[in-house]
Structure formats: structure tokens, C-alpha cells
mmCIF file of C-alpha atoms and ligand atoms in Angstrom:
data_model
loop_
_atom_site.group_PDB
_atom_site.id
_atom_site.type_symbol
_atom_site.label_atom_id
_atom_site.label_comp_id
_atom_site.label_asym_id
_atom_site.label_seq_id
_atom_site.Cartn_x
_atom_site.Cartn_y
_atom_site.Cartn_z
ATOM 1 C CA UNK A 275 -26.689 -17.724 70.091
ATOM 2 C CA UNK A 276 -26.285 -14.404 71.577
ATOM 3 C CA UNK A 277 -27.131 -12.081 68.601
ATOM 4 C CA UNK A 278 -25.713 -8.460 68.233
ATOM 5 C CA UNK A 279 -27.784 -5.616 68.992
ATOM 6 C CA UNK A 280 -26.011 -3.294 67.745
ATOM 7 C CA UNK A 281 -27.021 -0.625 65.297
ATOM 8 C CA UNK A 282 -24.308 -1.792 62.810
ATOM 9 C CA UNK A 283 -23.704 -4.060 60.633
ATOM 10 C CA UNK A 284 -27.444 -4.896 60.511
ATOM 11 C CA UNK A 285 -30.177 -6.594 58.174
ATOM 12 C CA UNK A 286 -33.206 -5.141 58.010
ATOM 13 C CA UNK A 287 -35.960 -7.176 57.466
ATOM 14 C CA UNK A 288 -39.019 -5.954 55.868
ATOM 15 C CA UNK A 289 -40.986 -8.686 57.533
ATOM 16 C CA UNK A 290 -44.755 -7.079 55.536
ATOM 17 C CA UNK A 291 -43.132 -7.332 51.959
ATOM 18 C CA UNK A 292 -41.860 -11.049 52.901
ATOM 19 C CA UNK A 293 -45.598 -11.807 54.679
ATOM 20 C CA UNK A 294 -47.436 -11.008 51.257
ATOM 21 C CA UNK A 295 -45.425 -13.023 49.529
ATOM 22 C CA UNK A 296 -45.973 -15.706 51.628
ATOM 23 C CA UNK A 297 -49.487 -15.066 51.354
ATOM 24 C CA UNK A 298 -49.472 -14.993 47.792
ATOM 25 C CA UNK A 299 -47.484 -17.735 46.552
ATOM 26 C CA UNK A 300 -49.461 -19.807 49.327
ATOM 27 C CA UNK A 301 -53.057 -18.679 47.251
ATOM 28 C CA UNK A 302 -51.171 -19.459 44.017
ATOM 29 C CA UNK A 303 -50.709 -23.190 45.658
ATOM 30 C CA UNK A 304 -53.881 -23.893 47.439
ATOM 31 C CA UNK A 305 -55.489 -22.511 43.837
ATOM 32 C CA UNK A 306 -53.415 -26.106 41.849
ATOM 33 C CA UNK A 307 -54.334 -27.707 44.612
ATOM 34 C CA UNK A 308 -50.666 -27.492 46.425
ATOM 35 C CA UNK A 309 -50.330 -27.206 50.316
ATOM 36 C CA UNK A 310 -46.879 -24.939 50.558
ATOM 37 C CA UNK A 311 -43.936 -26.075 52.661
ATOM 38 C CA UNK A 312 -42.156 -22.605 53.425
ATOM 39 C CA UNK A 313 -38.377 -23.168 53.490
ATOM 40 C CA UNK A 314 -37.282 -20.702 56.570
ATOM 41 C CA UNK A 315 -33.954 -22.441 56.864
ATOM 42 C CA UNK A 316 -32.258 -18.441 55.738
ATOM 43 C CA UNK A 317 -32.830 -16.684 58.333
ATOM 44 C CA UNK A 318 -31.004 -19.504 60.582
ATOM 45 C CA UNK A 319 -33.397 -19.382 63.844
ATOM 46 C CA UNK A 320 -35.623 -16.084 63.830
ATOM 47 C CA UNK A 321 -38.724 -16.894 66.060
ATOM 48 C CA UNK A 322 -39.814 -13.372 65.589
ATOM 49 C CA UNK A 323 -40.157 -14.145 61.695
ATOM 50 C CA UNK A 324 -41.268 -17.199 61.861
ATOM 51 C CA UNK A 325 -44.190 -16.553 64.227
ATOM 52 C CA UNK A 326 -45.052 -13.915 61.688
ATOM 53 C CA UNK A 327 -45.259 -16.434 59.192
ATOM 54 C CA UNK A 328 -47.314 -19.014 61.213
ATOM 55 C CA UNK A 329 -49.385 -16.049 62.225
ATOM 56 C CA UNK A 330 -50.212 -15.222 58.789
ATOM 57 C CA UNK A 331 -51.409 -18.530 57.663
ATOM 58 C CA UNK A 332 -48.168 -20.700 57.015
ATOM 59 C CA UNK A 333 -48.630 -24.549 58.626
ATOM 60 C CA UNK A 334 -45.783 -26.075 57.539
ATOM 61 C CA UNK A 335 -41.948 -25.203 57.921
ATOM 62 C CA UNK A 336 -38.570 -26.626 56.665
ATOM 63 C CA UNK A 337 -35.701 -26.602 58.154
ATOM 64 C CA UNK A 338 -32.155 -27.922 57.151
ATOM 65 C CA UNK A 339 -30.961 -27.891 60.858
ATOM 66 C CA UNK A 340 -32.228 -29.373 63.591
ATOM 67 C CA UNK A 341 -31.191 -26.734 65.764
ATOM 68 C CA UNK A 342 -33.552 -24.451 64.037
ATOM 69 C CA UNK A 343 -36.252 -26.592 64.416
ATOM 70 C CA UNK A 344 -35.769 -26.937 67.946
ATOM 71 C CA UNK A 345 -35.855 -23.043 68.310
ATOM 72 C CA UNK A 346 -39.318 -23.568 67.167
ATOM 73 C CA UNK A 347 -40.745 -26.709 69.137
ATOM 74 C CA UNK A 348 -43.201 -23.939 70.839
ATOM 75 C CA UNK A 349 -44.608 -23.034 67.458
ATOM 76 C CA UNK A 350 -47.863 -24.643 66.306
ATOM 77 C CA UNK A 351 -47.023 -25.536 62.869
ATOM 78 C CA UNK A 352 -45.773 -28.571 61.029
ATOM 79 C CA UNK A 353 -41.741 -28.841 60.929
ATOM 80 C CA UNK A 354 -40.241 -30.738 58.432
ATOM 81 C CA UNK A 355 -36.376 -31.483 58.948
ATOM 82 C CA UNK A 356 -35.000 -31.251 54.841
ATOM 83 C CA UNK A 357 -32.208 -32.473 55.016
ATOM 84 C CA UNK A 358 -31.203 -35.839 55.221
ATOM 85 C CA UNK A 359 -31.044 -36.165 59.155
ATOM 86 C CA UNK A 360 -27.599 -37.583 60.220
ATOM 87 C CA UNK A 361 -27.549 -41.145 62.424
ATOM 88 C CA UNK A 362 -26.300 -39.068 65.236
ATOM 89 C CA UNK A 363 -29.027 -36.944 65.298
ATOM 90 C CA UNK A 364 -31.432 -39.302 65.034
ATOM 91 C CA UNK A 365 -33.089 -38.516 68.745
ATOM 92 C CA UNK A 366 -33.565 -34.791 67.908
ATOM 93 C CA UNK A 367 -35.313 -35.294 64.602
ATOM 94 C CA UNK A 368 -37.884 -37.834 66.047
ATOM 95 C CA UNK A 369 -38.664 -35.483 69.148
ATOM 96 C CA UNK A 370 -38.428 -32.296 67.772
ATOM 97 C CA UNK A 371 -39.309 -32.748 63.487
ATOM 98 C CA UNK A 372 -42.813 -34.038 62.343
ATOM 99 C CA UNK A 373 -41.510 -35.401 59.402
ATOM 100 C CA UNK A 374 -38.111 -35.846 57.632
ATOM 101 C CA UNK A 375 -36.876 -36.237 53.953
ATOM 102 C CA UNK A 376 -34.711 -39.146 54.079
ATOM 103 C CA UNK A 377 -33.322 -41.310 51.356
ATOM 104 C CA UNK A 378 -31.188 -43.764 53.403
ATOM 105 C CA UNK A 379 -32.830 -46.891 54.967
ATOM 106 C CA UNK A 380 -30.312 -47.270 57.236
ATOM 107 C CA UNK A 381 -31.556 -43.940 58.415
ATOM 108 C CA UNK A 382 -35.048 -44.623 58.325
ATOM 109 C CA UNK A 383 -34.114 -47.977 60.456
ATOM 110 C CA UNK A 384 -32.397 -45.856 63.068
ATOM 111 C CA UNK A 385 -35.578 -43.504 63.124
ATOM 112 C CA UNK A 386 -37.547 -46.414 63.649
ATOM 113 C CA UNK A 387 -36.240 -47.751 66.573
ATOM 114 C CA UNK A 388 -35.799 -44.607 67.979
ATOM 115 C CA UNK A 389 -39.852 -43.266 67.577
ATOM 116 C CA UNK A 390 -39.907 -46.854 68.753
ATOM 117 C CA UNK A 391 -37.979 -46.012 72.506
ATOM 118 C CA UNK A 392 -40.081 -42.486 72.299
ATOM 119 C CA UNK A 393 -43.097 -44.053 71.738
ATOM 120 C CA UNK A 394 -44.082 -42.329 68.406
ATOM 121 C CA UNK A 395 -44.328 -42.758 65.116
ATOM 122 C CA UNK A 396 -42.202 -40.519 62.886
ATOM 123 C CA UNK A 397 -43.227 -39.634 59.155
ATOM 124 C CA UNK A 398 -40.598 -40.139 56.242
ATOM 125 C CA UNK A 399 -40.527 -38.236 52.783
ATOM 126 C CA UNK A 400 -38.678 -40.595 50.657
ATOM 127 C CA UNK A 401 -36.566 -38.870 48.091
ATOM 128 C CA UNK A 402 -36.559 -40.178 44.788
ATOM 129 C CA UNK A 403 -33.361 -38.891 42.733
ATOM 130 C CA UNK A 404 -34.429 -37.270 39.695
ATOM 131 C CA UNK A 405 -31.311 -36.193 37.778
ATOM 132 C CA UNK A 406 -30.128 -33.170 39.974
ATOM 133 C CA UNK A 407 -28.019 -35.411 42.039
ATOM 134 C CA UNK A 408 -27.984 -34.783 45.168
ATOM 135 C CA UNK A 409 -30.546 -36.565 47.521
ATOM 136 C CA UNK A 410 -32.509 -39.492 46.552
ATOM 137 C CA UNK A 411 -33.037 -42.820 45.806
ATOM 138 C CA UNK A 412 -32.884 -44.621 42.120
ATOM 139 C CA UNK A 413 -35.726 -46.963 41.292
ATOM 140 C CA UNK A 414 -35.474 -49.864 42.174
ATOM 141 C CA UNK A 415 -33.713 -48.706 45.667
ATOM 142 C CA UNK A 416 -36.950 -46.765 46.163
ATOM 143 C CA UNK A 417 -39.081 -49.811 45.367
ATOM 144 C CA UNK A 418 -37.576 -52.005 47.745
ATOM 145 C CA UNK A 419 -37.203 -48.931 50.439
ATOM 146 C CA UNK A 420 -40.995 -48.053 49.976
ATOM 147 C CA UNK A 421 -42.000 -52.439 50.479
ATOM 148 C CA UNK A 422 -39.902 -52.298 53.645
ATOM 149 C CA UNK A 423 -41.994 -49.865 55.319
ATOM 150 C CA UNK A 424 -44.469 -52.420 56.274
ATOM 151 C CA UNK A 425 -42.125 -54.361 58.348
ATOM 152 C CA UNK A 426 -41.021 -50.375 60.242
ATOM 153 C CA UNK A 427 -43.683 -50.116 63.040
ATOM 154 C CA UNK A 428 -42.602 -46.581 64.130
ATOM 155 C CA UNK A 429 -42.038 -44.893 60.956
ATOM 156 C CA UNK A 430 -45.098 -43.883 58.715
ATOM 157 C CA UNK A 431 -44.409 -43.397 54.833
ATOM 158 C CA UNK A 432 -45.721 -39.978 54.249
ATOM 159 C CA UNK A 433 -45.187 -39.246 50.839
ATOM 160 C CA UNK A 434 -42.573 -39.318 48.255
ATOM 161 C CA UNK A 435 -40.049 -36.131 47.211
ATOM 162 C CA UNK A 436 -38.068 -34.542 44.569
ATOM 163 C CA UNK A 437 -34.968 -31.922 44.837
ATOM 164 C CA UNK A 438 -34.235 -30.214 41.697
ATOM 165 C CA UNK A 439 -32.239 -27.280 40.503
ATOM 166 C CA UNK A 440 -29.583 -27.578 43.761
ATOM 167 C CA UNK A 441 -26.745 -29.256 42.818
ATOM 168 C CA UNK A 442 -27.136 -30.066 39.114
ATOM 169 C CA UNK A 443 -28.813 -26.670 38.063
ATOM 170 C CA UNK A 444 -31.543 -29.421 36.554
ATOM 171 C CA UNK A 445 -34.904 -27.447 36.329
ATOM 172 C CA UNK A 446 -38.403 -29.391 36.342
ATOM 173 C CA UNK A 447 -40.036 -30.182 33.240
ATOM 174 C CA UNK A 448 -43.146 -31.848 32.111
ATOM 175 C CA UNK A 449 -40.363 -34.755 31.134
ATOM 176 C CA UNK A 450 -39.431 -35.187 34.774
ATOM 177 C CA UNK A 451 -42.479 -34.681 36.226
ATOM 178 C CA UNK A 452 -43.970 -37.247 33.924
ATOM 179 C CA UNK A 453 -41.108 -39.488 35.418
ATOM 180 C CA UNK A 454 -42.154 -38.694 39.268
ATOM 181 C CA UNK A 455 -45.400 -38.818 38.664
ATOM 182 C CA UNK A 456 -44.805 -42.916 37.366
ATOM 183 C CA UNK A 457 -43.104 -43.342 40.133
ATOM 184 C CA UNK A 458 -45.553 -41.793 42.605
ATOM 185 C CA UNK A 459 -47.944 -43.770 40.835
ATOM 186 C CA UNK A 460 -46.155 -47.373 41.377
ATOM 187 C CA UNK A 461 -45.375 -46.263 44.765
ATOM 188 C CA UNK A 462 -49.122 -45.714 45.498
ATOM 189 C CA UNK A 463 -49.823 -49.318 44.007
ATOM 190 C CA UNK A 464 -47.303 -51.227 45.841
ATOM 191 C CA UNK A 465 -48.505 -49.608 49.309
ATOM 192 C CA UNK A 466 -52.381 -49.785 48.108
ATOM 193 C CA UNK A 467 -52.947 -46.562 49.722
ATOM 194 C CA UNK A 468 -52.552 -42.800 48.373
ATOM 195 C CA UNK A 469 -49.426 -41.120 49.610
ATOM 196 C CA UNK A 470 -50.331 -37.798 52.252
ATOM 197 C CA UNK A 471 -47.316 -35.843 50.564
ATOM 198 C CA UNK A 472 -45.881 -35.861 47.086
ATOM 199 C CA UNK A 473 -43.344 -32.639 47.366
ATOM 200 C CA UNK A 474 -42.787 -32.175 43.700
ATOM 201 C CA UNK A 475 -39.448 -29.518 44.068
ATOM 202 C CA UNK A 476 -38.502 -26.234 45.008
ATOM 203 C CA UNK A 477 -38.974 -22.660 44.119
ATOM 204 C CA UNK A 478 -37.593 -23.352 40.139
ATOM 205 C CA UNK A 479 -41.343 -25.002 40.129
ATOM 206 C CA UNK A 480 -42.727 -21.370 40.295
ATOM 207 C CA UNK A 481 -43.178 -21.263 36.759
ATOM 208 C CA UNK A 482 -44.671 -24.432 35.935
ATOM 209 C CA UNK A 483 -46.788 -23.926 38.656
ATOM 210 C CA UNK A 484 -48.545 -20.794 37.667
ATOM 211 C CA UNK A 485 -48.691 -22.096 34.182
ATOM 212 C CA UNK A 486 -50.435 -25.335 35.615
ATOM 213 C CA UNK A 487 -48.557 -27.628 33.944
ATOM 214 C CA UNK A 488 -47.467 -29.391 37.368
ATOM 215 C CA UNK A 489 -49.386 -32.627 37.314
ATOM 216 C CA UNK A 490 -51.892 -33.175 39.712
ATOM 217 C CA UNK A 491 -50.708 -35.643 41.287
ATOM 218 C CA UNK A 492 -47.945 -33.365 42.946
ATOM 219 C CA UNK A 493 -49.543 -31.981 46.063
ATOM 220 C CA UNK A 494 -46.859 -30.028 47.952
ATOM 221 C CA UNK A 495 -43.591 -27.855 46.857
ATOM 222 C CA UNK A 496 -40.670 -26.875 49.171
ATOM 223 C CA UNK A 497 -40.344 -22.743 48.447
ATOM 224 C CA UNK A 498 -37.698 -20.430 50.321
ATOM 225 C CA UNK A 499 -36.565 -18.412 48.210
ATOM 226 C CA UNK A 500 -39.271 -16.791 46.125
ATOM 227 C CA UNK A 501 -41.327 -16.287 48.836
ATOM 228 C CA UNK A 502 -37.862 -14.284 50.860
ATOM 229 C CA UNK A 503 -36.496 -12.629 47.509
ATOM 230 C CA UNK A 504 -38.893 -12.898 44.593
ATOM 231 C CA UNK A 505 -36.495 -14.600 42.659
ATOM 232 C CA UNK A 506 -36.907 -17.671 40.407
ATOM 233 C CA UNK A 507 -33.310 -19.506 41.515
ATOM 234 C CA UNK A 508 -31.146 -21.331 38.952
ATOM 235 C CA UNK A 509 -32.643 -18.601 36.077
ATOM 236 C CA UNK A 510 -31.650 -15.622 38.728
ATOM 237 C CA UNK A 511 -34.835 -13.934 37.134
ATOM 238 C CA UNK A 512 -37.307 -11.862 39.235
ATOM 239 C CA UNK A 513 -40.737 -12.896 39.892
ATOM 240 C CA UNK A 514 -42.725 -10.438 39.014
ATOM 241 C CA UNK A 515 -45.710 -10.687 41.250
ATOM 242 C CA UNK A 516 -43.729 -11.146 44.163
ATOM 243 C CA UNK A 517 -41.519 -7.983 46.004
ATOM 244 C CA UNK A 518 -38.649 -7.820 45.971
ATOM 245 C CA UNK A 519 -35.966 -6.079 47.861
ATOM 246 C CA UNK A 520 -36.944 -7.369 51.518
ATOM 247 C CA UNK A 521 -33.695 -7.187 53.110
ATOM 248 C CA UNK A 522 -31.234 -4.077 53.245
ATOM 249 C CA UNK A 523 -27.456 -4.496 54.904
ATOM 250 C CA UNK A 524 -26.256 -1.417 56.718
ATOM 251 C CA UNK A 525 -22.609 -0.848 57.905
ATOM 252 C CA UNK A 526 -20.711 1.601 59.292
ATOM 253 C CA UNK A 527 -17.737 3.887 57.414
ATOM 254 C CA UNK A 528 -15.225 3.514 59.972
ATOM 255 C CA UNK A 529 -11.877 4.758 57.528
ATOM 256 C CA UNK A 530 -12.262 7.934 54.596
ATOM 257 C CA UNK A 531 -9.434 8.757 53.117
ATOM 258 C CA UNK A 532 -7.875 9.241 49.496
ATOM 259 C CA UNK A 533 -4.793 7.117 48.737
ATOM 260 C CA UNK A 534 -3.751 5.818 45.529
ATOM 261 C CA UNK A 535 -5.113 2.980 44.058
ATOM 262 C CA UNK A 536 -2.107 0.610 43.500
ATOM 263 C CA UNK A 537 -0.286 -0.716 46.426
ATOM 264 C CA UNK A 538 3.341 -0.328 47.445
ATOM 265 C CA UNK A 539 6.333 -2.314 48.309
ATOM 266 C CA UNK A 540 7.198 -6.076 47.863
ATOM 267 C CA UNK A 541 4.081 -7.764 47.042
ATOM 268 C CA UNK A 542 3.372 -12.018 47.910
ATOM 269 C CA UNK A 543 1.449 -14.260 45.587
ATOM 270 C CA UNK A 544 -1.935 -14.252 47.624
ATOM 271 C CA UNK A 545 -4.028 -11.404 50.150
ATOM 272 C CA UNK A 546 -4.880 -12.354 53.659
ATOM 273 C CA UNK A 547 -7.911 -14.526 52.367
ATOM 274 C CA UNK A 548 -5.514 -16.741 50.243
ATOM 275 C CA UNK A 549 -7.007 -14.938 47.006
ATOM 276 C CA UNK A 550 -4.440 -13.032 44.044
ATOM 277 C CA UNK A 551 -5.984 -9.766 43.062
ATOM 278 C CA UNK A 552 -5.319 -7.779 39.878
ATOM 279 C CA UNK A 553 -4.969 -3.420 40.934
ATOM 280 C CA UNK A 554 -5.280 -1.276 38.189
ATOM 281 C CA UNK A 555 -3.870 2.288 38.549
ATOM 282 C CA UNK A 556 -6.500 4.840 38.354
ATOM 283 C CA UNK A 557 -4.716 7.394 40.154
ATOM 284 C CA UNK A 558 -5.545 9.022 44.073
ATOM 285 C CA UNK A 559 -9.154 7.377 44.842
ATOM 286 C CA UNK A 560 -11.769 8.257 47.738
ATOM 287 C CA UNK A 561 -12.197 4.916 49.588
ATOM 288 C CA UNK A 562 -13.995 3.975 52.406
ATOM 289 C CA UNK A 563 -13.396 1.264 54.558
ATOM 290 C CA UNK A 564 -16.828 -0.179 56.036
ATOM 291 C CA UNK A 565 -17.118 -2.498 59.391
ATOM 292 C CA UNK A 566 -18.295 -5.696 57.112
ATOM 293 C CA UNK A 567 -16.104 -8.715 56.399
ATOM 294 C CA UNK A 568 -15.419 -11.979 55.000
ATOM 295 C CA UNK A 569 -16.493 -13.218 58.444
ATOM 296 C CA UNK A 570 -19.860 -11.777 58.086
ATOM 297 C CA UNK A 571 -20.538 -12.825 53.918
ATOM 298 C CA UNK A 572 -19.229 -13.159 51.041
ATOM 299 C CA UNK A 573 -18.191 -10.160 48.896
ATOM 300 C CA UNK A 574 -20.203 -11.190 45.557
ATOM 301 C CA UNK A 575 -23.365 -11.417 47.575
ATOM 302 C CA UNK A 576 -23.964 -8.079 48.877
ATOM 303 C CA UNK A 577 -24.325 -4.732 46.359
ATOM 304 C CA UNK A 578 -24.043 -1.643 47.381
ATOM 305 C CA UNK A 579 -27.474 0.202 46.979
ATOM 306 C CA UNK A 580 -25.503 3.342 45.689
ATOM 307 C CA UNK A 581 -25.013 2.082 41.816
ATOM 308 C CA UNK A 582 -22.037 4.721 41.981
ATOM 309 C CA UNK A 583 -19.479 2.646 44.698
ATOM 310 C CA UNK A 584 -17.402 -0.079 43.435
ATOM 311 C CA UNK A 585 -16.677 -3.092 45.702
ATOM 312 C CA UNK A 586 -12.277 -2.714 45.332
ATOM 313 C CA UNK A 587 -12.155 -5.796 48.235
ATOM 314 C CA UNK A 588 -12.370 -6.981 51.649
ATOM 315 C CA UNK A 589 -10.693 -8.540 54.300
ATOM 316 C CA UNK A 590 -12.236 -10.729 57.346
ATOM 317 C CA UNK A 591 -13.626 -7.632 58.979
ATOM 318 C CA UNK A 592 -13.358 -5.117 56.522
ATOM 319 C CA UNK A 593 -14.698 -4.254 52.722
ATOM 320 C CA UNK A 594 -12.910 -1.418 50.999
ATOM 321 C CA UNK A 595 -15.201 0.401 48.764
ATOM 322 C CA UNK A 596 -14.498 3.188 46.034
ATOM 323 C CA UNK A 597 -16.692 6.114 46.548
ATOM 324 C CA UNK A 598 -14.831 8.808 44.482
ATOM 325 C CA UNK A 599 -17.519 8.632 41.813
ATOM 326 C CA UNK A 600 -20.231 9.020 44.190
ATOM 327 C CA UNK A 601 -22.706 11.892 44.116
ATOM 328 C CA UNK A 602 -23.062 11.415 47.963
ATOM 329 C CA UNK A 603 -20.451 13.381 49.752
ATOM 330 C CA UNK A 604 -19.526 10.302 52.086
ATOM 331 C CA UNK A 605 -18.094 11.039 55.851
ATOM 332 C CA UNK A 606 -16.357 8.824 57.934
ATOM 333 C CA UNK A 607 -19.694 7.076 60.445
ATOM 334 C CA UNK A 608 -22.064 7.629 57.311
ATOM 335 C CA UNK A 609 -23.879 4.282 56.501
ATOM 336 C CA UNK A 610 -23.664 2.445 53.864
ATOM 337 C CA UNK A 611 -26.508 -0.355 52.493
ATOM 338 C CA UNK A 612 -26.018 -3.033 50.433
ATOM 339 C CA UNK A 613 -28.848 -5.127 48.495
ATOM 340 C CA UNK A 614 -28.495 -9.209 49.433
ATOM 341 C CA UNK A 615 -29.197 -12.671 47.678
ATOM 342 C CA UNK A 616 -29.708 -15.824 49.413
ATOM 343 C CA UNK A 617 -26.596 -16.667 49.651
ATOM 344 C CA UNK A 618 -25.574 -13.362 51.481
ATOM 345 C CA UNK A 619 -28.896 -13.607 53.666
ATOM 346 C CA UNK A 620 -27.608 -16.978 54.684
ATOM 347 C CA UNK A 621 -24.417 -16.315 55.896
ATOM 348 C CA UNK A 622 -25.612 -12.783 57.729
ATOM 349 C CA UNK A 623 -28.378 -14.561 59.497
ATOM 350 C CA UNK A 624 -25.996 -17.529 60.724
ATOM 351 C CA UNK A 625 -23.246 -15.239 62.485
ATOM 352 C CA UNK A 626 -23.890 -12.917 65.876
ATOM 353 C CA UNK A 627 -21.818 -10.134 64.668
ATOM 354 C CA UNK A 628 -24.460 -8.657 62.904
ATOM 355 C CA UNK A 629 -28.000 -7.550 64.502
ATOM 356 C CA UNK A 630 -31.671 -8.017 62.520
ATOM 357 C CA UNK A 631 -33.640 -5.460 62.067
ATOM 358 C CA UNK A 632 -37.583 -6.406 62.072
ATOM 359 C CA UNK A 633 -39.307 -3.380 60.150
HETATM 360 C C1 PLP B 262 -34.583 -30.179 50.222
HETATM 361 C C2 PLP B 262 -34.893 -28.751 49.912
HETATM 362 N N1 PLP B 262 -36.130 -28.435 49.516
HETATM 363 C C3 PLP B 262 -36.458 -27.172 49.228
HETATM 364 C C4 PLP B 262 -35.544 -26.140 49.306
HETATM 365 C C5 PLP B 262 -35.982 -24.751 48.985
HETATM 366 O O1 PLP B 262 -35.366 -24.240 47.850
HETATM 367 P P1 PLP B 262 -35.727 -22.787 47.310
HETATM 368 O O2 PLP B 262 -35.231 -21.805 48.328
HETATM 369 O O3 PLP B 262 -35.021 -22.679 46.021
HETATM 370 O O4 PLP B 262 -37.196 -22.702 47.177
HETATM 371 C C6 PLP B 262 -34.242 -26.438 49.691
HETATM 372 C C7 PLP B 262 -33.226 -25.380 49.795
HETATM 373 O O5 PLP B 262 -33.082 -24.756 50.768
HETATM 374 C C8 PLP B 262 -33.906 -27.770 50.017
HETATM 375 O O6 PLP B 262 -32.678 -28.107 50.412
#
């Protein structure tokens, strides 16, 4: 993908802030006795980050897309495909991913075969579903999954994982742990050999990691985005060792005008995004339109940085913004920055209208 270079809209990304994170939450692991898995799947395919990362001391990367992975076959680093690779991709993941989660035998079959034609041996995370529903195996499906193994020449049975705090907002707990760790356990009889990798969840394991209560038989986590945002998902809370603030949207004011806050004429049910908005009448308002859009992200991930402009809407390549209350004397090709989460990271990184910003 042919990414924008142009000055606006842009992300800036304050690749030092994001590298001591990494750094830190890596020492926090390697301290339980953790390796890390950094989840780099946000910023889409960024080999400029990434080698930053790797060059700082990161040896192992997730990625949800094989695409992304791809981008970084030249990388010397462990790749780890996390999500659930589809049958039709099967070729890709074996050549290009060291090791997959996969909870599918089916799957794991059609991986076989295929290391099998490339003449390698593929490792499989198994995912064990632990109440967050969404990828995994129950029991006794795992049990029968891990025996088949031995007959699977191609595939290797690297370790067992968890997802948590994704779908079902379920957070880890020494209850569930307890409950993985059984099963790791089992698992690790019935094969008569210790498993390489037992992931053990996501960044929601931040706090029971630095408490220590993970238990040690857990020996990897999957983390994105503390290390990116230094924020504990699913309790939106900040972590407070970790910076914050690494990203910063700028767009271009390309309309400044006042006009009165309530439409006029016939209006329909619905705006051109299908959504019913409620205007309140506050009189003649400064607004400025900004070169930003539904195309680029969604409106209720980005914040303006200037606590004074309210977000009034947007369309798919404009946001209208309120600026009458402003102590900033706005004029038309000023810039405008907006704070991100995740989400709004996501979405930025994945389209080519809007260039990155390494700082
Ligand atoms: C399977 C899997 N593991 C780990 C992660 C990382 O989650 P987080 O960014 O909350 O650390 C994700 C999310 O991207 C995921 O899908």
C-alpha cells in the first residue's frame, strides 16, 4: 500500500516513548519469568516501527494478518500469526509465520500437510476457551486435539493459549488461571513433555502480573496495547509506569466560518452516514471544518487535544468541530491534533489517506 506523504492528516508516532515501554514491560516479564509476545498488529505494516522494536530487544511479534507478517519476513524475530489462520491461507502462514494460534483441527490438518509439501514443520498454540468466548477449544475437544498431534508429522505442539478480556470483557483471575493452569498441567501429562509456550492472555494480565499472582506455570503473554498506549484495556485505566500519549493526529482546517447551529429546511430521518442526530440551538457558532473523516476513523476515537473544541460531527471526509469557546484564535489552514485510542490507531494506520509521522 502506497501510503500518503502528505503533511496532513498525519499520526505522529513518538516511536522513543513507545520503545521504553517496550523495554519496560519486557523487564517486568523476563523478572516473573515471562518471555513477551509484542502485539504490533496496530500499526497495520510499519517496518520502520517494527525494526525499532526488534532493534531494541523485542524477539517475538504478533500479527492478526498475514499480510503484515509478510511485510516482515526480512526481520529476524519470531512471528506469530494470532489469529486463527483461515484454510485458504494456509500456504502463507506455514511459509511466512513461525507459529500460529489455532483452535480448529481441521486447520491444524491443513497446516500439516501443507509444512508437509514445504518441507517444514510448523508450530501450533492451541487455544483453550476460557470463558471470554471467542477462540478456543473446550476440554475435552482440547484433549483429544492435543493426543492427535502425535499422528501430525509436520506440525509441532508448541504450547497451549488463552484470550481473555476481547469479546466477553472477562478479565483473568487467580480462578481462571487456576483453571488453565489444570489444563496446562494435563496437557503436559498426556504429551509427557513440558509445553515451549503457555501464553497466559493479553495486556488485562498487566496487573496480575506485576502483583505476581500469575502462576508460574504461564510463561508468555500477548501485550499490544499497554506497551502502544499505557492503558490497561477492558478497565480503560492508565498504567502508570508506562507513557502515555505516543501518538498525536494532525489535520488541516480547510472551512472557518460562523453559521448557526441548527440546520435549515426539510430535514430526512438519517445524515449521510445512516446515523439521526439531535442539534440543539445555541445560537451563531465558530466551526471549523477539518480534512478528517469517517473514512479515516471513527469519531469517538479521536479527542481533540484543545479541551475547549467540541466534536458537533463528521461526514466521510470531513469532522465539523466547534471552536467558538476556544482561547486559540483558529484560522482557516491552522492544525488541529487530536489524542487516539486503539481503536482510532487501528483504523488510521490501516488506510493510505493519512501519512505517519516517525518522531
Ligand atoms: C489473540 C490475541 N492476543 C493478544 C492480543 C493483544 O491484546 P492487547 O492489545 O489487549 O494486549 C490480541 C489483540 O490484538 C489478540 O487478538
Amino acid at each position: 500500500m502506497e501510503v500518503s506523504n502528505r503533511p496532513y492528516p498525519s499520526v505522529e508516532i513518538k516511536i522513543d516513548r513507545i520503545l521504553e515501554n517496550a523495554r519496560t514491560v519486557q523487564g517486568i516479564c523476563r523478572e516473573h519469568g515471562i518471555r513477551l509476545s509484542m502485539v504490533t498488529k496496530v500499526l497495520s505494516d510499519n517496518l520502520e516501527v517494527v525494526s525499532h522494536l526488534v532493534d531494541a530487544g523485542i524477539d517475538c511479534i504478533c500479527e492478526a494478518r498475514i499480510d503484515n507478517l509478510i511485510s516482515y519476513r526480512e526481520l529476524d524475530v519470531e512471528k506469530w500469526l494470532i489469529r486463527i489462520p483461515m484454510l485458504s491461507e494456509v500456504k502463507d502462514v506455514v511459509r511466512f509465520a513461525d507459529a500460529s494460534l489455532n483452535s480448529e483441527m481441521e486447520t491444524v490438518r491443513a497446516l500439516n500437510r501443507e509444512a508437509a509439501h514445504q518441507h517444514r514443520v510448523h508450530n501450533v498454540i492451541l487455544m483453550y476457551e476460557l470463558g471470554d468466548l471467542r477462540e478456543g477449544m473446550m476440554r475435552d475437544e482440547l484433549m483429544a486435539s492435543v493426543r492427535e498431534f502425535g499422528e501430525l508429522e509436520n506440525v509441532h505442539l508448541y504450547g497451549l493459549g488463552v484470550n481473555l478480556s476481547c469479546y466477553g470483557q472477562v478479565l483473568p483471575s487467580e480462578r481462571n488461571m487456576a483453571e488453565f493452569r489444570q489444563v496446562v498441567r494435563d496437557v503436559e501429562e498426556e504429551i509427557g513433555r513440558p509445553l515451549e509456550i503457555v501464553s497466559g492472555g493479553n495486556s488485562t494480565s498487566m496487573e496480575m502480573l506485576v502483583a505476581g499472582t500469575l502462576p508460574p506455570a504461564i510463561n508468555n503473554l500477548r501485550m499490544g496495547e499497554a506497551i502502544f498506549f499505557g492503558n490497561l484495556p477492558c478497565k480503560d485505566r492508565p498504567i502508570d509506569f508506562l507513557n502515555r500519549d505516543n501518538f498525536v493526529l494532525r489535520t488541516q482546517i480547510i472551512e472557518l466560518k460562523e453559521k448557526p447551529s441548527m440546520p435549515w429546511g426539510n430535514q430526512g430521518d438519517v445524515n449521510a452516514l445512516g446515523v439521526s442526530t439531535q442539534f440543539v440551538d445555541r445560537g451563531i457558532r465558530k466551526r471549523a471544518l477539518v480534512a478528517l473523516g469517517r473514512q479515516d476513523v471513527n469519531l469517538y476515537d479521536i479527542q481533540p487535544l484543545d479541551k475547549q473544541i467540541n466534536v458537533l460531527g463528521c461526514s466521510s471526509d470531513h469532522t465539523i468541530l466547534d471552536v467558538t469557546d476556544s482561547e486559540r484564535d483558529y484560522k482557516l489552514g491552522d492544525i488541529v491534533e487530536f489524542r487516539l485510542d486503539y481503536a482510532g490507531l487501528l483504523a488510521l494506520m490501516t488506510t493510505k489517506h493519512v501519512s505517519r509521522k516517525i518522531v
